[in-house]
PDB file of C-alpha atoms in Angstrom:
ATOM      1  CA  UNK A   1     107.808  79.892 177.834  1.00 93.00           C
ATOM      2  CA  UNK A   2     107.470  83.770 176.931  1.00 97.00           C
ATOM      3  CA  UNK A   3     110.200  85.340 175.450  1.00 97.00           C
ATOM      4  CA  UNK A   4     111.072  88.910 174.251  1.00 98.00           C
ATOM      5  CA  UNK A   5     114.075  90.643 172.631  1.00 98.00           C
ATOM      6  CA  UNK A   6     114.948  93.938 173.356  1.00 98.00           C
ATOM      7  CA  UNK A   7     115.170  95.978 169.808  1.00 98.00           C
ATOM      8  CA  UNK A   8     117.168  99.218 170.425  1.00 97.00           C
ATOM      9  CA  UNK A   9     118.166 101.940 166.820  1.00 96.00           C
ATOM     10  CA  UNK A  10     120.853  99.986 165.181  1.00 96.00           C
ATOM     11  CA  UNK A  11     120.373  96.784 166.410  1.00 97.00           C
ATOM     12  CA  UNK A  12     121.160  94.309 163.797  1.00 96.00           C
ATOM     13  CA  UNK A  13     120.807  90.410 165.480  1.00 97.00           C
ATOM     14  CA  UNK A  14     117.487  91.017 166.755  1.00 97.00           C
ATOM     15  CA  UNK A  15     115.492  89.456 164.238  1.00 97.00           C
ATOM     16  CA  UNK A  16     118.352  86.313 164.189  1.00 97.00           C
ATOM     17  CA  UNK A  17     117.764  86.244 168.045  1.00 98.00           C
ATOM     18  CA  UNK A  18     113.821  85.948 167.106  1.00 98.00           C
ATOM     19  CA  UNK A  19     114.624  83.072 164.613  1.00 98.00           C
ATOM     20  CA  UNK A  20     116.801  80.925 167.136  1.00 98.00           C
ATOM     21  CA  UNK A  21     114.157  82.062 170.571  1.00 98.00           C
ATOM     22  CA  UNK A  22     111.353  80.602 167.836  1.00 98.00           C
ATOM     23  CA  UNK A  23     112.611  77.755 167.597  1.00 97.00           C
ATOM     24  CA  UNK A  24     113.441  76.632 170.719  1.00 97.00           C
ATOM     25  CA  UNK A  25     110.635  77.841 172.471  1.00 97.00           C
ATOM     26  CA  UNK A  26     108.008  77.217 169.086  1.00 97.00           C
ATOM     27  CA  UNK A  27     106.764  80.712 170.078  1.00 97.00           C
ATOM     28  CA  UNK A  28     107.735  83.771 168.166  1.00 98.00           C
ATOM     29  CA  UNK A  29     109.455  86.064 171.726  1.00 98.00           C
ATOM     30  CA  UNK A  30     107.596  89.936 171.959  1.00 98.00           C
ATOM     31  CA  UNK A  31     110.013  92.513 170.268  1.00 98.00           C
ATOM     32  CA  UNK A  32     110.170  95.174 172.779  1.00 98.00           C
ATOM     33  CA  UNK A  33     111.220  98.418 171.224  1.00 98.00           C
ATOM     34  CA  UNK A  34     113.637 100.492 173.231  1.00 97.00           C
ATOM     35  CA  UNK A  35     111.294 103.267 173.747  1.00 97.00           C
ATOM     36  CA  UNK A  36     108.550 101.526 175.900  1.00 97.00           C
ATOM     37  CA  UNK A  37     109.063 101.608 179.618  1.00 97.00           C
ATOM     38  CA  UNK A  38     107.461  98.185 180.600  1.00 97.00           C
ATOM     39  CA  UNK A  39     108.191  94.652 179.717  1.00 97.00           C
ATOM     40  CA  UNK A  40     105.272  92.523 178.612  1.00 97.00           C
ATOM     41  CA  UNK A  41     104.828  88.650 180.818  1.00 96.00           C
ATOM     42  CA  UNK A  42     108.458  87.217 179.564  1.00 97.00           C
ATOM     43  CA  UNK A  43     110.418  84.539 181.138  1.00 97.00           C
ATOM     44  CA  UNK A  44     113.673  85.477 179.511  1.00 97.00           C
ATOM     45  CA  UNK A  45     115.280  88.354 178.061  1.00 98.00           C
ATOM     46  CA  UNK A  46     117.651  89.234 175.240  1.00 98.00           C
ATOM     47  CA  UNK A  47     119.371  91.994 174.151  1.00 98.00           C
ATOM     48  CA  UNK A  48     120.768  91.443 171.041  1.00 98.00           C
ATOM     49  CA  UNK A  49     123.321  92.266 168.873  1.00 97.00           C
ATOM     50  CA  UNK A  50     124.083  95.389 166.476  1.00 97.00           C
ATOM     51  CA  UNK A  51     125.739  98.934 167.114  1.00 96.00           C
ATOM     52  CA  UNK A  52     123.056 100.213 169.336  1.00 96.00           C
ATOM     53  CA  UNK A  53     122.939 104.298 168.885  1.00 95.00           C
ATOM     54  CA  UNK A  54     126.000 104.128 166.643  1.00 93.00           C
ATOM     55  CA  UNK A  55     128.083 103.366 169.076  1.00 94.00           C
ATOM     56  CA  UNK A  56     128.358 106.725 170.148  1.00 94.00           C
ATOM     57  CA  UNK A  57     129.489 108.121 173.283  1.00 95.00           C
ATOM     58  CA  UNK A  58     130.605 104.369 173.976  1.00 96.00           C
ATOM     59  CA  UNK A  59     129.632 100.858 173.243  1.00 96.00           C
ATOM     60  CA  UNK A  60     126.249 100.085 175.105  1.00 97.00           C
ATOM     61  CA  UNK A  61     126.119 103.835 176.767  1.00 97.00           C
ATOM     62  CA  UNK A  62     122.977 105.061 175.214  1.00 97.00           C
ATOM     63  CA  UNK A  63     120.938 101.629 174.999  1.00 97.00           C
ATOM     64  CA  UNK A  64     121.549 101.296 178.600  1.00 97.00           C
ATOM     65  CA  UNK A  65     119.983 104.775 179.352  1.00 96.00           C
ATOM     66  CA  UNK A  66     116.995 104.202 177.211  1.00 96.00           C
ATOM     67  CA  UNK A  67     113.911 103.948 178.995  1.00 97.00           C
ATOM     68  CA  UNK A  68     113.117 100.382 178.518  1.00 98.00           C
ATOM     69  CA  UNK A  69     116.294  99.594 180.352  1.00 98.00           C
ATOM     70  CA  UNK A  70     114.663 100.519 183.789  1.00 97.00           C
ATOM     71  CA  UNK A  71     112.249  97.701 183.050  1.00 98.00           C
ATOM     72  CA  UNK A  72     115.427  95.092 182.162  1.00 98.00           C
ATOM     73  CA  UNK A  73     117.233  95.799 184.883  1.00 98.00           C
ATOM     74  CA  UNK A  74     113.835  95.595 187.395  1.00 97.00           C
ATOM     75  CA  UNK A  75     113.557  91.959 185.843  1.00 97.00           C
ATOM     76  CA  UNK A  76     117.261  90.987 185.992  1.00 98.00           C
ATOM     77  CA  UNK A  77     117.162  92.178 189.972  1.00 97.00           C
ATOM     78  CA  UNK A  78     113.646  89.964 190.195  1.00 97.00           C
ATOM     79  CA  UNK A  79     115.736  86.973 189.093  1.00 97.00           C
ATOM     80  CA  UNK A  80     114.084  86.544 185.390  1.00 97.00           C
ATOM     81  CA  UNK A  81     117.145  85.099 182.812  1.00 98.00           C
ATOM     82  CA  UNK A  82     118.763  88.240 181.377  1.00 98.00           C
ATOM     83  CA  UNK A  83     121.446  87.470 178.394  1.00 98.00           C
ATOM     84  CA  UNK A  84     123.012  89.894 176.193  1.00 98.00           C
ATOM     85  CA  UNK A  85     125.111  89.013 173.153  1.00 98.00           C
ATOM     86  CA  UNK A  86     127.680  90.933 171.817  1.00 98.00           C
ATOM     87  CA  UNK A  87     125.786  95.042 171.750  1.00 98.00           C
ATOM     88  CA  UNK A  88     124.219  93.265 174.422  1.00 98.00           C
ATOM     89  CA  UNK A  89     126.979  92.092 176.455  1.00 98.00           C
ATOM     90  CA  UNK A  90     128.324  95.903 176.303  1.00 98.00           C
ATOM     91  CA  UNK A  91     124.847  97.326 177.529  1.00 98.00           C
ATOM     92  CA  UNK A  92     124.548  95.198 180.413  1.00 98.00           C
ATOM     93  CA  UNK A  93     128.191  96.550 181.432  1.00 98.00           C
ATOM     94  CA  UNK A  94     126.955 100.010 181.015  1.00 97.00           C
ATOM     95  CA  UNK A  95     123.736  99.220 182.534  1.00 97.00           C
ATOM     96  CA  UNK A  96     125.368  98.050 185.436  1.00 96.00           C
ATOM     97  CA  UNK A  97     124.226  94.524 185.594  1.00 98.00           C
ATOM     98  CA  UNK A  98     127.518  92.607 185.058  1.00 98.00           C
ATOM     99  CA  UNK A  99     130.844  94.245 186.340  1.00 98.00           C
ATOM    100  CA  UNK A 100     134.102  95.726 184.079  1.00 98.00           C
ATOM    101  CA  UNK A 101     133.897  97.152 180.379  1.00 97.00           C
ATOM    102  CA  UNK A 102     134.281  95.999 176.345  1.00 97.00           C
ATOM    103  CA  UNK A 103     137.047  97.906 175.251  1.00 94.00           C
ATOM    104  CA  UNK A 104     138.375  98.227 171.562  1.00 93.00           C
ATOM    105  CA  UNK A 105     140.139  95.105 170.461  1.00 95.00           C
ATOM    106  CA  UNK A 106     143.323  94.883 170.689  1.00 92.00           C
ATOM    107  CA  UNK A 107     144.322  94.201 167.593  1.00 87.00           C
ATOM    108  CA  UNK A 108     142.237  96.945 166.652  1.00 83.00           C
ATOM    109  CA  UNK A 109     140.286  95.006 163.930  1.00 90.00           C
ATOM    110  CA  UNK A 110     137.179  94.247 163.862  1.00 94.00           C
ATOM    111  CA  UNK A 111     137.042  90.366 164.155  1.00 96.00           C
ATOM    112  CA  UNK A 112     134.270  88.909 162.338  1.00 97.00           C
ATOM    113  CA  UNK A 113     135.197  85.014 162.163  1.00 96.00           C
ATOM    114  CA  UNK A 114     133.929  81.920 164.160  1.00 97.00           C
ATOM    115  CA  UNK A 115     135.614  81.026 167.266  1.00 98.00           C
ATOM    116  CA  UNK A 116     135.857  78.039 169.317  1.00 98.00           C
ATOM    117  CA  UNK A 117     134.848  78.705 172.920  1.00 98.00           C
ATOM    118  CA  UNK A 118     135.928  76.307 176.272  1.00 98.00           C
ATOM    119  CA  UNK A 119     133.028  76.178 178.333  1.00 98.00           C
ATOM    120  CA  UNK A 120     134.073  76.697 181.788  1.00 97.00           C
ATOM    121  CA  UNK A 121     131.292  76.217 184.015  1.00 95.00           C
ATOM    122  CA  UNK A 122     128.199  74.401 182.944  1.00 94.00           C
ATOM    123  CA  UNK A 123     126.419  74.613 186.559  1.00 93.00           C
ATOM    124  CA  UNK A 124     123.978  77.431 185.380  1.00 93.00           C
ATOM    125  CA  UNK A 125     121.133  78.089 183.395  1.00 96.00           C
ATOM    126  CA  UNK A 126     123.472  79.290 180.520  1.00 96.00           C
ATOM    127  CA  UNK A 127     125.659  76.105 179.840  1.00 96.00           C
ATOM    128  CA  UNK A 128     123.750  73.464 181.417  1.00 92.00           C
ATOM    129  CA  UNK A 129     123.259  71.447 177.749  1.00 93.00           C
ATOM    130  CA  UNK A 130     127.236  71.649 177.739  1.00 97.00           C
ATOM    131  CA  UNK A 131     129.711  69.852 179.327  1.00 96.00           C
ATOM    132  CA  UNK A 132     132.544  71.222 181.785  1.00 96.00           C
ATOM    133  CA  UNK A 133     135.596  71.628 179.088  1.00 96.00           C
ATOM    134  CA  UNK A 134     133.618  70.718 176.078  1.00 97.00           C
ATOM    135  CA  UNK A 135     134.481  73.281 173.224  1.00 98.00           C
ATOM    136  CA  UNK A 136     131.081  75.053 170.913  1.00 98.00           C
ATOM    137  CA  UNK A 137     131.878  76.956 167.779  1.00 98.00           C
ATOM    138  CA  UNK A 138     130.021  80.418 167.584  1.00 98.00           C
ATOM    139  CA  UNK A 139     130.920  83.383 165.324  1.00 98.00           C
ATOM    140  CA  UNK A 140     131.860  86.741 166.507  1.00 97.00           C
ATOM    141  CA  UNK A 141     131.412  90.107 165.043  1.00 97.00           C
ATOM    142  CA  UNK A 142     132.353  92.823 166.804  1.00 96.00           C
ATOM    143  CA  UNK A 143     135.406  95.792 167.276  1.00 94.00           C
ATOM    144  CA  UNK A 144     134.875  96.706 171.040  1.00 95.00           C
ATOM    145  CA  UNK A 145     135.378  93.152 172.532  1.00 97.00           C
ATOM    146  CA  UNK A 146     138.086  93.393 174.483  1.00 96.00           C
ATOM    147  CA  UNK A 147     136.759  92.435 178.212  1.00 98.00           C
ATOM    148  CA  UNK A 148     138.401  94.526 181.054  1.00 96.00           C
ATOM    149  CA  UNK A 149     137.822  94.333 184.813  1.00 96.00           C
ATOM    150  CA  UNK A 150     140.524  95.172 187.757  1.00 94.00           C
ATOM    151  CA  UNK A 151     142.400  91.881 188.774  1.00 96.00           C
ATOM    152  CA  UNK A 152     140.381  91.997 191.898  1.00 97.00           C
ATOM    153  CA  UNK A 153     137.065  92.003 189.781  1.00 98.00           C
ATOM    154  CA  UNK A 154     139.003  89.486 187.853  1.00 98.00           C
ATOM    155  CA  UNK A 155     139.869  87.070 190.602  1.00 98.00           C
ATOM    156  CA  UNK A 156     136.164  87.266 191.936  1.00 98.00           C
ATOM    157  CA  UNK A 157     134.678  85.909 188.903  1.00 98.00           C
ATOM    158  CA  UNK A 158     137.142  83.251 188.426  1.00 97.00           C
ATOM    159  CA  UNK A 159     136.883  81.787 191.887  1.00 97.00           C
ATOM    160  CA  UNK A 160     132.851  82.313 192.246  1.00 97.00           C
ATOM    161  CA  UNK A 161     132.620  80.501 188.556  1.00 97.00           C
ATOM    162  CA  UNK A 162     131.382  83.034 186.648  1.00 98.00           C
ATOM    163  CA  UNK A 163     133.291  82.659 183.601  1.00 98.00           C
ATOM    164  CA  UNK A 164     131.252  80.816 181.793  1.00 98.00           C
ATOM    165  CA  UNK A 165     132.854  80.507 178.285  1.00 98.00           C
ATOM    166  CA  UNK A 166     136.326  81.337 177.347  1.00 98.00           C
ATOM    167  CA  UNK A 167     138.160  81.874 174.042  1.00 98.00           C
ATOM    168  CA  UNK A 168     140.775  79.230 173.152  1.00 98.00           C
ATOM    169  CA  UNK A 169     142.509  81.653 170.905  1.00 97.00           C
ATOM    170  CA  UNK A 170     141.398  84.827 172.090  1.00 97.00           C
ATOM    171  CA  UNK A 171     140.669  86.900 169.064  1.00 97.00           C
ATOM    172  CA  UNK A 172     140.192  91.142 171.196  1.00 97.00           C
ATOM    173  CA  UNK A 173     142.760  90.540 173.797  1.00 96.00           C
ATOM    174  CA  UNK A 174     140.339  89.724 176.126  1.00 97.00           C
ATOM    175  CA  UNK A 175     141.385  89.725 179.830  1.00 97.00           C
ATOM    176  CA  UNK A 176     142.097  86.069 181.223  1.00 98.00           C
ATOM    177  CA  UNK A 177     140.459  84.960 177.317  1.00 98.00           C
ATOM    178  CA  UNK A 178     136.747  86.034 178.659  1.00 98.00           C
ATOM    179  CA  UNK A 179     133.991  85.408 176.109  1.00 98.00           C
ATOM    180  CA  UNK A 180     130.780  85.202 178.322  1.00 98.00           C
ATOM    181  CA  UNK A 181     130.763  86.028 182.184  1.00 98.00           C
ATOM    182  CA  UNK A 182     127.504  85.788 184.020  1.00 98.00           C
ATOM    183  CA  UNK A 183     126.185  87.903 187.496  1.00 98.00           C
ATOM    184  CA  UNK A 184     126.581  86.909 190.848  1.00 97.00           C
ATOM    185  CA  UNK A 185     122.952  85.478 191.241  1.00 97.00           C
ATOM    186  CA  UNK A 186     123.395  83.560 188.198  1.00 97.00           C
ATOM    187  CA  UNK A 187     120.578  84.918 186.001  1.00 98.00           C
ATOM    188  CA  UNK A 188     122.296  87.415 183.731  1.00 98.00           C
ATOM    189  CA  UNK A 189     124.597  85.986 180.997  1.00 98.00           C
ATOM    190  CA  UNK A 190     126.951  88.785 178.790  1.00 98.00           C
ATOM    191  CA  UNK A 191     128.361  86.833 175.972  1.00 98.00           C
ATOM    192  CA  UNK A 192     130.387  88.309 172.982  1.00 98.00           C
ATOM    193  CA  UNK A 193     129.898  85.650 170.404  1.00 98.00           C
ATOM    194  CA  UNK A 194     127.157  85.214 168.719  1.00 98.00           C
ATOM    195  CA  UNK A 195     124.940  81.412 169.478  1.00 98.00           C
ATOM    196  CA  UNK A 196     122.061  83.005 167.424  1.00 98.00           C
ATOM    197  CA  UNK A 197     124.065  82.731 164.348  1.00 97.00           C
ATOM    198  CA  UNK A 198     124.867  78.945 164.487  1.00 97.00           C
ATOM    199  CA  UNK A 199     121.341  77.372 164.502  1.00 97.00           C
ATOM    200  CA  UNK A 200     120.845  75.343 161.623  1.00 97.00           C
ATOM    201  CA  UNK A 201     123.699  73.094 159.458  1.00 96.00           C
ATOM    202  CA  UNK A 202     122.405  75.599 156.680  1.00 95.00           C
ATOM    203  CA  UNK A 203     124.151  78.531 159.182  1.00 93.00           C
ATOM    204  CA  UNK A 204     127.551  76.456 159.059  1.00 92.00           C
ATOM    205  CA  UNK A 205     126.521  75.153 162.873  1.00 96.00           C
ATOM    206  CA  UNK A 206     124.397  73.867 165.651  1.00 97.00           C
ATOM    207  CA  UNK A 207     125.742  75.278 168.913  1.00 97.00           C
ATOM    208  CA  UNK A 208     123.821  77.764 168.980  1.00 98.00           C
ATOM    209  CA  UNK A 209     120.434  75.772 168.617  1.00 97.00           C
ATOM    210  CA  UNK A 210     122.295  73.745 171.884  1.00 97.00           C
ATOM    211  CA  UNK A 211     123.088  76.752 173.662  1.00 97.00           C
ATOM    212  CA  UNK A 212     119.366  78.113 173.268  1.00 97.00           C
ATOM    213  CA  UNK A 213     117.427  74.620 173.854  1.00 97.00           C
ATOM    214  CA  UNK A 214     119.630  74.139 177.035  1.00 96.00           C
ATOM    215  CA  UNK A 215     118.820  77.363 178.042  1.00 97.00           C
ATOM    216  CA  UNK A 216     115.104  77.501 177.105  1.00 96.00           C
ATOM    217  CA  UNK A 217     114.665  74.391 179.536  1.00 95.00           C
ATOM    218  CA  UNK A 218     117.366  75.255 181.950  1.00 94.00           C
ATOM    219  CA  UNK A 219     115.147  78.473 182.823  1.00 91.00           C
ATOM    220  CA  UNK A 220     111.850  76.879 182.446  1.00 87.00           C
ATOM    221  CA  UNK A 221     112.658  74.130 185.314  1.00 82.00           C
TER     222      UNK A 221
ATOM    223  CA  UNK B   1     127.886 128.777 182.274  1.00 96.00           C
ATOM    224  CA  UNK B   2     130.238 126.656 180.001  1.00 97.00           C
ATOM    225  CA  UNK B   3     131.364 123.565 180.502  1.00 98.00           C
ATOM    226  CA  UNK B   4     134.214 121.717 178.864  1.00 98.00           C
ATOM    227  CA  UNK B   5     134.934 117.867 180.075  1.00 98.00           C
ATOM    228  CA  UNK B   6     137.726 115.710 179.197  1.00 98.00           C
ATOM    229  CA  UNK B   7     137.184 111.870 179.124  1.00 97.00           C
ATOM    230  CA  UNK B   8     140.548 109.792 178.983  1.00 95.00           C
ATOM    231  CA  UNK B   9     141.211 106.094 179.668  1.00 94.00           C
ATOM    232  CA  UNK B  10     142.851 105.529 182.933  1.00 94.00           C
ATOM    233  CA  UNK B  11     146.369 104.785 183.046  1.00 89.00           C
ATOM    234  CA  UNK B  12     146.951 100.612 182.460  1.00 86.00           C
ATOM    235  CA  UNK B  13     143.741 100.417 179.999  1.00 91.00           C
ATOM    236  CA  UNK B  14     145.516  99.116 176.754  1.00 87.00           C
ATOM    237  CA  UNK B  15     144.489 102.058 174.390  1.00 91.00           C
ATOM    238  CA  UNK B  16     145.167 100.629 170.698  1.00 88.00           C
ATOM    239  CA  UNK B  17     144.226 103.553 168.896  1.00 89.00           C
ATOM    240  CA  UNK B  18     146.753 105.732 170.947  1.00 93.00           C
ATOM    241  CA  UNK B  19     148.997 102.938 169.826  1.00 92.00           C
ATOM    242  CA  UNK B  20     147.978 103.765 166.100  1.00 92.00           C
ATOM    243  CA  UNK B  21     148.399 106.998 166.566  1.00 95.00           C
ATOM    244  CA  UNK B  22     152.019 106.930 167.877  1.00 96.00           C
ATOM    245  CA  UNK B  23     152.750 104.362 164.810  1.00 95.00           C
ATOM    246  CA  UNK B  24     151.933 107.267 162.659  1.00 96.00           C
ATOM    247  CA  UNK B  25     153.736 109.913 163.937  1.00 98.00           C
ATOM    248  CA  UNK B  26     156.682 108.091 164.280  1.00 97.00           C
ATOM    249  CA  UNK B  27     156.039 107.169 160.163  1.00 96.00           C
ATOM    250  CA  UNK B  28     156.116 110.971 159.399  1.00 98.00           C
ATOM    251  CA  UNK B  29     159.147 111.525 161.161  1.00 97.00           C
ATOM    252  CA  UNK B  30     157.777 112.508 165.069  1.00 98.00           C
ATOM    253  CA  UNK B  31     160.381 109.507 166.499  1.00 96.00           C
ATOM    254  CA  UNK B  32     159.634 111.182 169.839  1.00 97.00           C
ATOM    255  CA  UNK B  33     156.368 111.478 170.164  1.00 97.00           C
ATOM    256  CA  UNK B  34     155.973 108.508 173.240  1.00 96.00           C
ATOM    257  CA  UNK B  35     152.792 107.315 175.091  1.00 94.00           C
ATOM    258  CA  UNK B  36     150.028 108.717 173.136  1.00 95.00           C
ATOM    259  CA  UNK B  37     147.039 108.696 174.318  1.00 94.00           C
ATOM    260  CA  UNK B  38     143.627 109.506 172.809  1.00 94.00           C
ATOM    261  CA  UNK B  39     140.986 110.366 174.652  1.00 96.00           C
ATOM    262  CA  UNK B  40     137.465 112.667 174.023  1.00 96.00           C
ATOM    263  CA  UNK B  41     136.092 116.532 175.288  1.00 98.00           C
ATOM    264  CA  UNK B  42     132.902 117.327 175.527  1.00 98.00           C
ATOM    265  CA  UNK B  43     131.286 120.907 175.703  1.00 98.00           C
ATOM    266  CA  UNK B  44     128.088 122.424 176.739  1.00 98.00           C
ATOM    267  CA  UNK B  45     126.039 124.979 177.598  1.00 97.00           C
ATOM    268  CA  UNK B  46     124.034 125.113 181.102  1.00 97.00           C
ATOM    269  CA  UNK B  47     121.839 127.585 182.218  1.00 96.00           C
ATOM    270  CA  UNK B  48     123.139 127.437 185.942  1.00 94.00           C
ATOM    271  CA  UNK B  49     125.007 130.606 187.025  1.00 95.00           C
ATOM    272  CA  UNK B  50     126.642 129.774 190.128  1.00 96.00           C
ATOM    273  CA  UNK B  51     130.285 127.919 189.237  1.00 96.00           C
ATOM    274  CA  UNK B  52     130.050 125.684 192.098  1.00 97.00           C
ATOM    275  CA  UNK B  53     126.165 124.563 191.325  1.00 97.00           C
ATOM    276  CA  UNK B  54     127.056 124.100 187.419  1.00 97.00           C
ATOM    277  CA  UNK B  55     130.300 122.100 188.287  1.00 97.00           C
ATOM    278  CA  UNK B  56     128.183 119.746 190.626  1.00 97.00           C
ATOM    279  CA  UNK B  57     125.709 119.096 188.473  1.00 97.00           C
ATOM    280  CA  UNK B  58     128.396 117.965 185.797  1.00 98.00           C
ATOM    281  CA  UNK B  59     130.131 115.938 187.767  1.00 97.00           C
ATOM    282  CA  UNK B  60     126.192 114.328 188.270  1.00 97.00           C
ATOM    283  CA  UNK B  61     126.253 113.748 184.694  1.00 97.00           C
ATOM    284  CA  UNK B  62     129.823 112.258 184.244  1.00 97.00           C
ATOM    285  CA  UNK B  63     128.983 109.621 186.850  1.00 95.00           C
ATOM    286  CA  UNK B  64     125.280 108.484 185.304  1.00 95.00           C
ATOM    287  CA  UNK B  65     126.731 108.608 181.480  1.00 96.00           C
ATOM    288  CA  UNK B  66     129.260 110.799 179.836  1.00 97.00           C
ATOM    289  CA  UNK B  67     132.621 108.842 181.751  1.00 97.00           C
ATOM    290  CA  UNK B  68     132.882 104.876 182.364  1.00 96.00           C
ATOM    291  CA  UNK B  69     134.360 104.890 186.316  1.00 94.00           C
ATOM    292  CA  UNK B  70     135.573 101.302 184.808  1.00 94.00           C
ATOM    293  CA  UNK B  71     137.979 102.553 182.332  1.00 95.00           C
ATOM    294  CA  UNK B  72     137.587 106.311 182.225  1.00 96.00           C
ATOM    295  CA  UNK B  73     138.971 108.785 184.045  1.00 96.00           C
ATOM    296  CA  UNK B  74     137.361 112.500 183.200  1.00 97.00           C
ATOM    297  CA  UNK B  75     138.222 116.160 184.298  1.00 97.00           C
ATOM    298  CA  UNK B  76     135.945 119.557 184.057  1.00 98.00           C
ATOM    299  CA  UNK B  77     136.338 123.127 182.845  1.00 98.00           C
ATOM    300  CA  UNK B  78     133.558 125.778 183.970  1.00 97.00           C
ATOM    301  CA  UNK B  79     133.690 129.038 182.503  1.00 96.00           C
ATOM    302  CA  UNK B  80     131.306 132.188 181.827  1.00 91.00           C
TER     303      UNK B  80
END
């Protein structure tokens, strides 16, 4: 299985996303710089986390105009596993691959704690090593978490399943407690906590080495 | 031709720092100051002369980056 990890200026998880792809594929994934405009042979994609571009403009705006973007969003429509966490999560809004926006949290803080999550539909590639209602513990880290959408937008992804992990005490204000919604086809995953960060007892977890293994098998089948 | 473009969230997006904001006028005596809102303006140049042309090709770039249809609503200035 051939993995790669999108690294745009100011991302900060990539390497951590390396670590945790590494081990549950036992191949190191390509790191793609933002710059280049094609993807090399991968069967799954990550953007990672960080503050791509400073944040500027808004979250995920410039990383999902770079030019390796055209190549992401070419795979995503081909059907290859997309997932972005956290930065990520935000440029596949921008980009246009999953629906509604990351706004500032509510709270205005910046949360940086770990959270449990409810996962709410294990029938895709994302939370197939899960059970339905079973909670995971990953970390978040982030100040622009807050997931918005129009109640119709809402309503759609509730009733076609795609809310795929919720918070159980949402930490951003998060509309209807979203942590990780995925695309209609079922091959792109936005996710606002942080699996890559809970792979080892030594991290303070495993969830995240269960999230990734289920994946990493759940896409090769 | 100049062009000046205001970016603001639509009305119903929960805007905390507005929030903020409005928590600290009311601290330095402002108790009136109600629904504050922030929001951001953008200027720049373009060489385009024609007012209709340069406001077009604005509204071009609002829609591919500078506004968020999601949660933004945006308005534009063009002057000489």
């Amino acid at each position: 299985m051939k993995t790669s990890v999108i690294v745009f200026p100011a991302s900060n998880c990539d390497r951590d996303a390396a670590v945790a792809l590494e081990q549950a594929t036992g191949k190191p994934p390509a790191m793609v710089w933002h710059a280049e405009t094609d993807l090399p042979d991968t069967d799954l994609v990550v953007l990672p986390g960080g503050f791509s571009y400073g944040d500027y403009l808004r979250s995920g705006a410039m990383a999902a105009r770079s030019p390796i973007m055209r190549a992401v969003v070419e795979k995503a429509k081909s059907g290859t596993p997309v997932i972005g966490i956290c930065n990520g999560f935000q440029i596949l809004t921008e980009a246009g691959l999953l629906p509604g926006a990351l706004l500032r949290n509510a709270g205005l803080n910046f949360v940086c704690r770990t959270v449990t999550l409810k996962v709410e539909n294990n029938q895709s590639i994302f939370a197939s090593a899960f059970e339905k209602g079973q909670t995971v513990d990953f970390p978040v880290a982030h100040h622009d978490g807050n997931y918005f959408a129009d109640k119709e937008t809402l309503d759609r992804l509730e009733s076609e399943g795609r809310i795929v992990f919720r918070y159980v005490d949402n930490p951003n204000g998060s509309a209807r407690d979203i942590a990780g919604i995925m695309n209609d086809a079922g091959n792109v995953l936005g996710l606002m906590p942080h699996p890559e960060r809970v792979i080892s007892p030594l991290l303070g977890g495993v969830d995240g080495a269960l999230f990734f293994k289920g994946l990493v098998e759940a896409a090769a089948r | 031709m100049k062009a000046r473009i205001t970016v603001t969230l639509k009305s119903g997006v929960l805007d905390p720092q507005g929030k903020a904001i409005e928590g600290a006028l009311h601290g330095l005596g402002f108790a009136d100051a109600a629904n504050v809102r922030q929001g951001k303006i953008i200027e720049m140049k373009l060489d385009e002369t024609n007012e209709a042309a340069a406001r077009a090709r604005v509204e071009d770039m609002c829609r591919k980056l500078l506004a968020n249809p999601v949660m933004e609503n945006y308005s534009i200035e063009i002057s000489a």
